[in-house]
PDB file of C-alpha atoms in Angstrom:
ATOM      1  CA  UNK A   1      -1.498  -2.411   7.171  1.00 53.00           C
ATOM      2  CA  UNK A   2      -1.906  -5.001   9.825  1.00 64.00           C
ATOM      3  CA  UNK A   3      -1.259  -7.946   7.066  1.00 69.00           C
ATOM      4  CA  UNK A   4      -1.543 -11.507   8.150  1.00 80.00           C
ATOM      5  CA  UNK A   5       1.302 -12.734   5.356  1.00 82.00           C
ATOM      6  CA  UNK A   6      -0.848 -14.666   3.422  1.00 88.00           C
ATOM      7  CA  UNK A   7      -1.667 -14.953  -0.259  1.00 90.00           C
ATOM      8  CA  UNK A   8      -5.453 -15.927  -1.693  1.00 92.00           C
ATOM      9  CA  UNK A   9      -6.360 -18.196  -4.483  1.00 94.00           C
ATOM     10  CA  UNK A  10      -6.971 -14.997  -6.862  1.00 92.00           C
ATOM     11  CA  UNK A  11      -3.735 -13.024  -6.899  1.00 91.00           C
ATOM     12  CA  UNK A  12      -1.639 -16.496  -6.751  1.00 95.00           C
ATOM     13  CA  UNK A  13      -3.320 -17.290 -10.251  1.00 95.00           C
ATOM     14  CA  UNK A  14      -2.333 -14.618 -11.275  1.00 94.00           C
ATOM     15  CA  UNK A  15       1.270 -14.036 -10.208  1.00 94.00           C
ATOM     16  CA  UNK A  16       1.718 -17.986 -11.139  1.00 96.00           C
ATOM     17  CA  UNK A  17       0.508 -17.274 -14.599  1.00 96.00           C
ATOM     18  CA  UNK A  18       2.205 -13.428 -14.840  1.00 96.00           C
ATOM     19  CA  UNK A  19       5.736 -15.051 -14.214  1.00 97.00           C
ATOM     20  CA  UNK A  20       5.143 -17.724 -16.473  1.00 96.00           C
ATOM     21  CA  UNK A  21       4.056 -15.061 -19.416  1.00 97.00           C
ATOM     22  CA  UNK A  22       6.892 -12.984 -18.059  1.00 97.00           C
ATOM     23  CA  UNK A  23       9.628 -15.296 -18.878  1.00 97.00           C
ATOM     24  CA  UNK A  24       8.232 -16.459 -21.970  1.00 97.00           C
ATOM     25  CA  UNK A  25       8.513 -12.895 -23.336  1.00 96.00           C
ATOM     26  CA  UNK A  26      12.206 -13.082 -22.472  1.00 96.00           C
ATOM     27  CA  UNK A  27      12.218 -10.445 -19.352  1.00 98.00           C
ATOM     28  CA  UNK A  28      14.226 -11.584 -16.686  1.00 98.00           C
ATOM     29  CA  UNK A  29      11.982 -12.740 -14.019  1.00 98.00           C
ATOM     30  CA  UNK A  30      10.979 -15.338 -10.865  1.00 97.00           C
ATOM     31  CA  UNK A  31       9.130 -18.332 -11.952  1.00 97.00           C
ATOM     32  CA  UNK A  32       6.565 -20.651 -10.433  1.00 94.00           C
ATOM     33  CA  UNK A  33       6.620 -23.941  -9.926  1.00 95.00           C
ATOM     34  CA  UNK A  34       3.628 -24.736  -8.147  1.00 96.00           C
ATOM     35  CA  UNK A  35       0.496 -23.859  -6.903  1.00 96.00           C
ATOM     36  CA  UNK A  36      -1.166 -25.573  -3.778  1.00 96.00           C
ATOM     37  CA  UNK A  37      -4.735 -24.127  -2.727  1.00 95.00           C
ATOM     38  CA  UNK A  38      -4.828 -24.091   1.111  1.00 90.00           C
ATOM     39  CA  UNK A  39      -8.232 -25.095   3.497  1.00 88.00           C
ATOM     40  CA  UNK A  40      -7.743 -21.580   5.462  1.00 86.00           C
ATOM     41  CA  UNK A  41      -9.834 -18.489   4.589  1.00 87.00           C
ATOM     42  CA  UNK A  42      -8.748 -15.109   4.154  1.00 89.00           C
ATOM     43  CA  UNK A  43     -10.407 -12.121   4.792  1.00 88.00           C
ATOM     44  CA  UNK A  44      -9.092  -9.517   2.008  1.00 86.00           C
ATOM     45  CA  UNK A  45     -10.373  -5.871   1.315  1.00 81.00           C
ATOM     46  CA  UNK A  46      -9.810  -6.039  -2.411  1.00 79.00           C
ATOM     47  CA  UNK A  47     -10.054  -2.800  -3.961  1.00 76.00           C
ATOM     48  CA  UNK A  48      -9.323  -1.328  -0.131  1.00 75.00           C
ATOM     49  CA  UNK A  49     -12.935   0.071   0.171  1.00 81.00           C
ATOM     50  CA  UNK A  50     -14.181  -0.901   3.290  1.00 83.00           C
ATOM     51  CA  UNK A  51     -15.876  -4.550   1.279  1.00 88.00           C
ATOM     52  CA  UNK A  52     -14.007  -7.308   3.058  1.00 89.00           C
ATOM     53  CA  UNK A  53     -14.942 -10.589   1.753  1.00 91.00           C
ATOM     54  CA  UNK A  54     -13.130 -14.167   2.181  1.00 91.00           C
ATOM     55  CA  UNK A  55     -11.417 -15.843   0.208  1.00 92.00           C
ATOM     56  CA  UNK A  56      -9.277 -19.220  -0.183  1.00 92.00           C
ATOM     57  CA  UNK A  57      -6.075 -18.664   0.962  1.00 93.00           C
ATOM     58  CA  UNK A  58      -3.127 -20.712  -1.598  1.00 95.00           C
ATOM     59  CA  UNK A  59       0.797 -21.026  -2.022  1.00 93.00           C
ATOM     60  CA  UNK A  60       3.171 -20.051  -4.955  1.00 93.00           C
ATOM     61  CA  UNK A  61       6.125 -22.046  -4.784  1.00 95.00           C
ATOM     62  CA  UNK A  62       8.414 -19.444  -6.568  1.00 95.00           C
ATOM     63  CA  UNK A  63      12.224 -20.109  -8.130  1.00 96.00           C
ATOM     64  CA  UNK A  64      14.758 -17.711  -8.743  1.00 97.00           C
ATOM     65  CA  UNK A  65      18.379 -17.702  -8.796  1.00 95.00           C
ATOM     66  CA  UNK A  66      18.813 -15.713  -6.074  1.00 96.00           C
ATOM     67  CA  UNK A  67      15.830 -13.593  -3.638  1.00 97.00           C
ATOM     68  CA  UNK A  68      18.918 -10.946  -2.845  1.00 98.00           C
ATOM     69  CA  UNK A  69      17.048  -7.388  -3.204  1.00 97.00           C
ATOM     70  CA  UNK A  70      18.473  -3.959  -2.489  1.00 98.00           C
ATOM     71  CA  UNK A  71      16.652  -3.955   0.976  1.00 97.00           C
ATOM     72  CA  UNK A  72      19.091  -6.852   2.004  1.00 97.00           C
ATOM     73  CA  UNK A  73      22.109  -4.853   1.617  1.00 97.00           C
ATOM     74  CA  UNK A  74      20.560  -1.462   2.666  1.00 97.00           C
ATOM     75  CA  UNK A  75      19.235  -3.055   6.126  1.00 97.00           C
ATOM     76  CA  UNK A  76      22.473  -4.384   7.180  1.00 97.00           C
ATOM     77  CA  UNK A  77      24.114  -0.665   6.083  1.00 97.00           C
ATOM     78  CA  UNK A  78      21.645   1.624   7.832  1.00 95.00           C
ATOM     79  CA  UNK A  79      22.542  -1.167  11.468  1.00 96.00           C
ATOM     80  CA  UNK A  80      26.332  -0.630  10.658  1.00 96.00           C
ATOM     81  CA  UNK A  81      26.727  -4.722  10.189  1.00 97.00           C
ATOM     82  CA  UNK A  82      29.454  -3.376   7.907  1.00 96.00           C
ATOM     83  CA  UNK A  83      31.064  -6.588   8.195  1.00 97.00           C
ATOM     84  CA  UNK A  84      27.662  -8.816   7.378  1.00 98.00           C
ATOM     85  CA  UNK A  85      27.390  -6.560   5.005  1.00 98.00           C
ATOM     86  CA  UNK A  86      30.968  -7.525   2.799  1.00 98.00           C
ATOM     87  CA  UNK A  87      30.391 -11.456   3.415  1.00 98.00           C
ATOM     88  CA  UNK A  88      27.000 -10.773   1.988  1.00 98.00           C
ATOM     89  CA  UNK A  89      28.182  -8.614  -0.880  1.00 98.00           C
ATOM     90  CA  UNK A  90      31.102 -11.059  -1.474  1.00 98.00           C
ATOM     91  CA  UNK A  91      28.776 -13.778  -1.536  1.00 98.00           C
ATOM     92  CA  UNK A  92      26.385 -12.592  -4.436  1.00 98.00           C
ATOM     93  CA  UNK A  93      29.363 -11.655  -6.177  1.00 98.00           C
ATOM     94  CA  UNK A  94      31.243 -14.634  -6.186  1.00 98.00           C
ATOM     95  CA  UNK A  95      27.721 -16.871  -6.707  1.00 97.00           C
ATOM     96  CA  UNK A  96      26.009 -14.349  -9.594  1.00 98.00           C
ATOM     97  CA  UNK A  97      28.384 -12.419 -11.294  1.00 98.00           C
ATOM     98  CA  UNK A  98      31.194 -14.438 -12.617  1.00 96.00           C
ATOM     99  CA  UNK A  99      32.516 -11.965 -14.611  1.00 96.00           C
ATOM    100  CA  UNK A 100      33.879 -10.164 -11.492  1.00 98.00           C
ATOM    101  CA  UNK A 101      36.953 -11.330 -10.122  1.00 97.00           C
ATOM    102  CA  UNK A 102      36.979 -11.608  -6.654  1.00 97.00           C
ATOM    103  CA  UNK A 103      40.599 -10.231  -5.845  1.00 97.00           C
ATOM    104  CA  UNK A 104      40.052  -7.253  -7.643  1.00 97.00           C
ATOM    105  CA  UNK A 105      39.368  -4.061  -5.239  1.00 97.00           C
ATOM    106  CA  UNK A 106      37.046  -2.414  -7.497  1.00 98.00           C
ATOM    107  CA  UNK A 107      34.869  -5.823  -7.440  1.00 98.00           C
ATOM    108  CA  UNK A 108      31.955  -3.338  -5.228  1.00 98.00           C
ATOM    109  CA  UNK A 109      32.107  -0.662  -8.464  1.00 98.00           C
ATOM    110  CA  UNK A 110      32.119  -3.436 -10.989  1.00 98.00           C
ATOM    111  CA  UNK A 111      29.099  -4.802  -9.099  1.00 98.00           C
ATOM    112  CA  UNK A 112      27.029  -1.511  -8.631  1.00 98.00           C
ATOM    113  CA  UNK A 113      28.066  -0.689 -12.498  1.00 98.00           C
ATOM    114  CA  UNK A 114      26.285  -3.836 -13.783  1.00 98.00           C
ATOM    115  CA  UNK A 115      23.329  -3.602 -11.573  1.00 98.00           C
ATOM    116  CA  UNK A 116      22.774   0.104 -13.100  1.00 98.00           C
ATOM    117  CA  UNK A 117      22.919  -1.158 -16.752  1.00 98.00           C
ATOM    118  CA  UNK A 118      20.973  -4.031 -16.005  1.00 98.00           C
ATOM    119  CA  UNK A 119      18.157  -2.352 -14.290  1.00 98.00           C
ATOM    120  CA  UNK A 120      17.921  -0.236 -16.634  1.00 98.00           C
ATOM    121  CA  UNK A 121      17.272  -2.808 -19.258  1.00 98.00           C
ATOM    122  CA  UNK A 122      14.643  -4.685 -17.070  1.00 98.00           C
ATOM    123  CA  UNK A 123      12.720  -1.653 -16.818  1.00 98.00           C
ATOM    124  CA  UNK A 124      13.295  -0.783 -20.369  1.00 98.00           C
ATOM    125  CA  UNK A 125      12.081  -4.135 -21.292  1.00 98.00           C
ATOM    126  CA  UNK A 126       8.811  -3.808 -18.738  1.00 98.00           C
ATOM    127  CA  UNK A 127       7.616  -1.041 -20.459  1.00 96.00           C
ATOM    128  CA  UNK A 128       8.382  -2.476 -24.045  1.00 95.00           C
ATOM    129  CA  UNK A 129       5.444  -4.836 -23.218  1.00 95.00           C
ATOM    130  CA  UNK A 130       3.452  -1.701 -20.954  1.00 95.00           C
ATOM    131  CA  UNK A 131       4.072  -4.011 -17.895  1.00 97.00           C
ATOM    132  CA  UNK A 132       3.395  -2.119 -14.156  1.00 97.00           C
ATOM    133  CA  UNK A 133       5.102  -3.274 -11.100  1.00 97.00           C
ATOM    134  CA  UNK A 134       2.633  -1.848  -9.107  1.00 95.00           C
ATOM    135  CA  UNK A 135       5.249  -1.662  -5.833  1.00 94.00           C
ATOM    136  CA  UNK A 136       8.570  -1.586  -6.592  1.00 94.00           C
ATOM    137  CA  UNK A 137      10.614  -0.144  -3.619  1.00 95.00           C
ATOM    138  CA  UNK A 138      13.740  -1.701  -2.296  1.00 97.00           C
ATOM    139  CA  UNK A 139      12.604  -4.887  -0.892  1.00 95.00           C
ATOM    140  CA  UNK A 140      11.034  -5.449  -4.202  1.00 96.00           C
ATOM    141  CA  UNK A 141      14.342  -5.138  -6.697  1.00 96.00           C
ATOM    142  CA  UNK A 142      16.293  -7.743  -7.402  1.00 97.00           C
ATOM    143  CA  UNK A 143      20.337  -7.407  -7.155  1.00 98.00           C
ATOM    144  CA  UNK A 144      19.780  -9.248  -9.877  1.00 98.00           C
ATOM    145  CA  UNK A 145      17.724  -7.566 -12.133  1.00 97.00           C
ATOM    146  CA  UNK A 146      15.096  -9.767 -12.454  1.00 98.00           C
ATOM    147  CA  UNK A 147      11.064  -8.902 -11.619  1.00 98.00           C
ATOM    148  CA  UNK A 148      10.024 -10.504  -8.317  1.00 97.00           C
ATOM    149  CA  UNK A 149       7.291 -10.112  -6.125  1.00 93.00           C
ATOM    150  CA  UNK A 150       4.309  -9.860  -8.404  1.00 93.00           C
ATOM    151  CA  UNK A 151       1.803  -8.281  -6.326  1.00 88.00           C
ATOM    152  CA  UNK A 152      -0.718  -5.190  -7.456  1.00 91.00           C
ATOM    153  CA  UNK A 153       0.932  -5.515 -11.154  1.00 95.00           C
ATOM    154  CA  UNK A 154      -0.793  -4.743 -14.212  1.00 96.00           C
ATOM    155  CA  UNK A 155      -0.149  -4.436 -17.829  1.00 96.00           C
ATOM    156  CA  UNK A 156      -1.192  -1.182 -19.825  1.00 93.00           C
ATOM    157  CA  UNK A 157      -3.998  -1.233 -22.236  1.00 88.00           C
ATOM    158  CA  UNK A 158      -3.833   1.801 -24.182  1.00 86.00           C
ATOM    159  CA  UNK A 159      -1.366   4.087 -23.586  1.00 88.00           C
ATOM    160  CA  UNK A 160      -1.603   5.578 -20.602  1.00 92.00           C
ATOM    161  CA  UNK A 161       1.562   7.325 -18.750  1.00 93.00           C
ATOM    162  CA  UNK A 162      -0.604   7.365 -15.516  1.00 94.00           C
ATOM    163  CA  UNK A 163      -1.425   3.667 -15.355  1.00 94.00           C
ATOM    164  CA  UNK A 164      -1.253   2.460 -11.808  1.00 94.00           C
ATOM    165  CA  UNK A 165      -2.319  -1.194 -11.167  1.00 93.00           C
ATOM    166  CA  UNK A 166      -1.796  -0.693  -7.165  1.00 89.00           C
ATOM    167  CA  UNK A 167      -5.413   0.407  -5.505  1.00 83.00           C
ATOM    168  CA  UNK A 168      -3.526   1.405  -2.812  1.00 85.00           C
ATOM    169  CA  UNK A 169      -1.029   3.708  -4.175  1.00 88.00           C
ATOM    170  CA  UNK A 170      -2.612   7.106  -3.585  1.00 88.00           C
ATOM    171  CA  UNK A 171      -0.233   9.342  -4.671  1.00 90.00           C
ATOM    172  CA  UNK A 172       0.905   7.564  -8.111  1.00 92.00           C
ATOM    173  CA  UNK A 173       4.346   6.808  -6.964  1.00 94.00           C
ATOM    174  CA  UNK A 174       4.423   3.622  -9.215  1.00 95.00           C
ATOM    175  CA  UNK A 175       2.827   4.614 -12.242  1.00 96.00           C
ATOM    176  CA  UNK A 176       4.006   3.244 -15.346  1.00 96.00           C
ATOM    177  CA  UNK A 177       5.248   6.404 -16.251  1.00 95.00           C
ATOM    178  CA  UNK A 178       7.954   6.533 -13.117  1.00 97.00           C
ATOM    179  CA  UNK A 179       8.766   3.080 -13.526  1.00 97.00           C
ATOM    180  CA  UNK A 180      12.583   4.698 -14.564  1.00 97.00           C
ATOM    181  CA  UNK A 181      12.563   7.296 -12.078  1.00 97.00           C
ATOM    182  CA  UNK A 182      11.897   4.757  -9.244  1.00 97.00           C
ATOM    183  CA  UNK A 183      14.467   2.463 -10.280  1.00 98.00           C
ATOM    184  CA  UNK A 184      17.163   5.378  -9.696  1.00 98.00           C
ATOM    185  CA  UNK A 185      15.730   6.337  -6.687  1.00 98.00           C
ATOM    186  CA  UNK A 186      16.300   2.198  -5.965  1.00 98.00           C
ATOM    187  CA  UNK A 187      19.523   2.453  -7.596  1.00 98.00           C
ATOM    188  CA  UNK A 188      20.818   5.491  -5.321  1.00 98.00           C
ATOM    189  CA  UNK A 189      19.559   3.546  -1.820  1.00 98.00           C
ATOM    190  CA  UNK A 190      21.856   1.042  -3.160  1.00 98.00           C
ATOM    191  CA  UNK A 191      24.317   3.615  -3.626  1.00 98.00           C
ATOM    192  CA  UNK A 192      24.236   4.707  -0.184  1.00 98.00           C
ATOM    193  CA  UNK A 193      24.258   1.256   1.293  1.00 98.00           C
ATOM    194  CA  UNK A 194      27.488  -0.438  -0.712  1.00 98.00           C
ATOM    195  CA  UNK A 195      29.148   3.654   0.361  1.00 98.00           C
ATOM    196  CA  UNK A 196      30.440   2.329   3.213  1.00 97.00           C
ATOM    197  CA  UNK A 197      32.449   0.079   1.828  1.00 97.00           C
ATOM    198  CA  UNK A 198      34.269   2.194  -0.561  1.00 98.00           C
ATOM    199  CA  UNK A 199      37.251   4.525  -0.877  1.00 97.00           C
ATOM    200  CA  UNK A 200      36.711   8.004  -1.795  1.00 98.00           C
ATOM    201  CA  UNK A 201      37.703   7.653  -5.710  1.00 98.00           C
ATOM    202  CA  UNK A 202      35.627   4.587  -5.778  1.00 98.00           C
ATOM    203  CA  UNK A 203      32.398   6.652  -3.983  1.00 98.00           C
ATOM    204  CA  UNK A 204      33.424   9.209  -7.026  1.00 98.00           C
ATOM    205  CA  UNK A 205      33.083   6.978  -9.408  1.00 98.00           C
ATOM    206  CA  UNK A 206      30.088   5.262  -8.749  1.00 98.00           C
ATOM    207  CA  UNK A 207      28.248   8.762  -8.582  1.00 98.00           C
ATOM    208  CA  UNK A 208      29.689   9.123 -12.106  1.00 98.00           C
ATOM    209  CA  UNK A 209      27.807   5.683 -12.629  1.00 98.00           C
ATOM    210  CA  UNK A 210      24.621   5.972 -11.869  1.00 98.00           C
ATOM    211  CA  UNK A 211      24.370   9.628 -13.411  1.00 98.00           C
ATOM    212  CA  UNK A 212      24.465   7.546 -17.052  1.00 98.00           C
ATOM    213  CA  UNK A 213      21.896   5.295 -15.699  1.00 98.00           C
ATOM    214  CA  UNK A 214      19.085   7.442 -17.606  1.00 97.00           C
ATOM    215  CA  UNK A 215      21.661   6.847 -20.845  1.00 97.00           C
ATOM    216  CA  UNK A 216      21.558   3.129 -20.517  1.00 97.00           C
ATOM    217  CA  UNK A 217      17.617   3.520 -20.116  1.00 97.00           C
ATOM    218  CA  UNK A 218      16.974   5.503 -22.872  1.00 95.00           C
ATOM    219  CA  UNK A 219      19.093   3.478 -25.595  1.00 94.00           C
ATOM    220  CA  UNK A 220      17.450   0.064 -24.595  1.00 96.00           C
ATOM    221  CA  UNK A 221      14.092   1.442 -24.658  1.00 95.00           C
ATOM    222  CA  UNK A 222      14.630   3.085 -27.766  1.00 94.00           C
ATOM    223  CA  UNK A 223      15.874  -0.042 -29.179  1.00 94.00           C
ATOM    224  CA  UNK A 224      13.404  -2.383 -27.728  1.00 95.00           C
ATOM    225  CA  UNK A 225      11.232  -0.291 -29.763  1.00 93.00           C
ATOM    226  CA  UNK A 226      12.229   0.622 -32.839  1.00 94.00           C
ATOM    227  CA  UNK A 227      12.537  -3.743 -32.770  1.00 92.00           C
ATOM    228  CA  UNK A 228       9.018  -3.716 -32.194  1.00 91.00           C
ATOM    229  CA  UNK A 229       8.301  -1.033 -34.944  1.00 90.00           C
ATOM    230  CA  UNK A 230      10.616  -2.925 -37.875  1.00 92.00           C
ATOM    231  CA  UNK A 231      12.827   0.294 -37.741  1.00 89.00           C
ATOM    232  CA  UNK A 232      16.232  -0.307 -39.132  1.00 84.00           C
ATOM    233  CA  UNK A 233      19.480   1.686 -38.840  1.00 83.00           C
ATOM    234  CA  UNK A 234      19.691   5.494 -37.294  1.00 84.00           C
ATOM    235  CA  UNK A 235      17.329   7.942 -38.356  1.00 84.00           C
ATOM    236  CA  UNK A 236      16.955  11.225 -36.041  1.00 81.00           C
ATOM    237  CA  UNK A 237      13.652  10.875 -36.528  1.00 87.00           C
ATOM    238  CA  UNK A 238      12.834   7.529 -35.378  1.00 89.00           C
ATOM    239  CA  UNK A 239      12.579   8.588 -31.438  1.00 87.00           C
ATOM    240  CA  UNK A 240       9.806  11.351 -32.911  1.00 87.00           C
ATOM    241  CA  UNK A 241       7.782   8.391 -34.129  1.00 91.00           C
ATOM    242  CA  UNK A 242       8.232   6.540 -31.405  1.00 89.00           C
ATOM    243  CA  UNK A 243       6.560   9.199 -28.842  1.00 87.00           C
ATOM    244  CA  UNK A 244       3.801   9.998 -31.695  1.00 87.00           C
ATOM    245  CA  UNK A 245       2.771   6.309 -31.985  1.00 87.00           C
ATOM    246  CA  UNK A 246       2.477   5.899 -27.959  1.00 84.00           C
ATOM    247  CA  UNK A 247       0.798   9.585 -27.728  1.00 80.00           C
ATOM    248  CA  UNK A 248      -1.763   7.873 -30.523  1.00 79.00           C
ATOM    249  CA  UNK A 249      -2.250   4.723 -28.477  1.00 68.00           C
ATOM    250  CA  UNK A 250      -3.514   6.998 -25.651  1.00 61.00           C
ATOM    251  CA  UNK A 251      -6.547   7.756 -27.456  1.00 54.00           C
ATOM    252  CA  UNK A 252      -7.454   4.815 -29.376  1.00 51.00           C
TER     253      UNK A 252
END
């Protein structure tokens, strides 16, 4: 969209003070350690309707474990860096998740297995608090599972399965009701990107894997919200309550 790569005053408020309110609520996420207003203007079409106004251009200074997102595996597989792409993959491994060994030859399916479960629980736990991404494709997700990039986000008022915080998205793609169905659709680029590096029973398995992502999804959010709702124990009717109580919010 012919961007300039800068950031104004406005959405750096708010991404410093999202983050902040993000971690607080105990969802895995970036945080910011500074914000420096800049002397430059910036000419920004808000609400992308033709009214361009300036504005005063500012800095996040962000922190995060690691900036590793899908995208940087899944560029270096679609150039064939195949090689680039195991130092990389090695890399996070041995740096982020300890619990792999790294002399074990399944250490790509033990990675790809824990990305699945834990994706699923970020996005479990964004909607436990009706928090939109707004843009969450491939260069947006974490390896890590943790929210980065605030940009067009939003967080649900009532109810509302159609919520999109992004003016831009036309179509819908990231409303807060496909927040889950995106993050397969991430999970499966990822998929095809680590493929390369594995054996056919390994390829098998990790197909196997990411068919029980929806599983892992469905079990946090239900408990995230039957925590929220004081429900103890098992009770087959506790996910019909559940959906009634949101399907109430939507008209209050």
């Amino acid at each position: 969209r012919n961007g300039d790569g800068r950031a104004v005053l406005r959405s750096s408020v708010r991404e410093f003070l999202c983050s902040e309110a993000m971690h607080y609520l105990g969802i895995p996420t970036s945080r910011a350690a500074s914000l420096v207003v800049s002397d430059d203007d910036v000419w920004r079409d808000q609400f992308y309707n033709g009214n361009i106004k300036k504005e005063r251009g500012a800095i996040v200074l962000r922190l995060a474990k690691s900036w590793f997102r899908i995208g940087s595996l899944e560029i270096l597989a679609h150039s064939g860096e195949l090689d680039l792409q195991r130092r990389l993959l090695d890399f996070i491994i041995q740096e982020h998740f300890p619990s792999i060994a790294m002399n074990d030859s399944n250490r790509y399916l033990e990675f790809f297995s824990t990305v699945v479960s834990e994706t699923a629980n970020l996005i479990a736990l964004w909607m436990s608090v009706g928090f939109a991404h707004g843009v969450y494709n491939t260069d947006n997700f974490s390896l890590l599972s943790i929210t980065i990039d605030y940009g067009p986000f939003g967080f649900m008022e009532p109810y509302d399965p159609n919520f999109v915080p992004n003016t831009s998205d036309d179509e819908r793609r990231y409303k807060i009701g496909n927040q889950a169905n995106v993050g397969l659709f991430n999970l499966n680029k990822l998929l095809q990107a680590l493929k390369p590096l594995l054996d056919p029973r390994q390829k098998q398995l990790a197909s196997q894997i990411l068919e029980g992502y929806g599983e892992h999804y469905y079990i946090r959010f239900t408990e995230l919200f039957k925590t929220k709702l004081g429900l103890l124990g098992e009770n087959e009717d506790d996910n019909y309550l559940i959906a009634f109580l949101l399907k109430v919010s939507l008209f209050c």
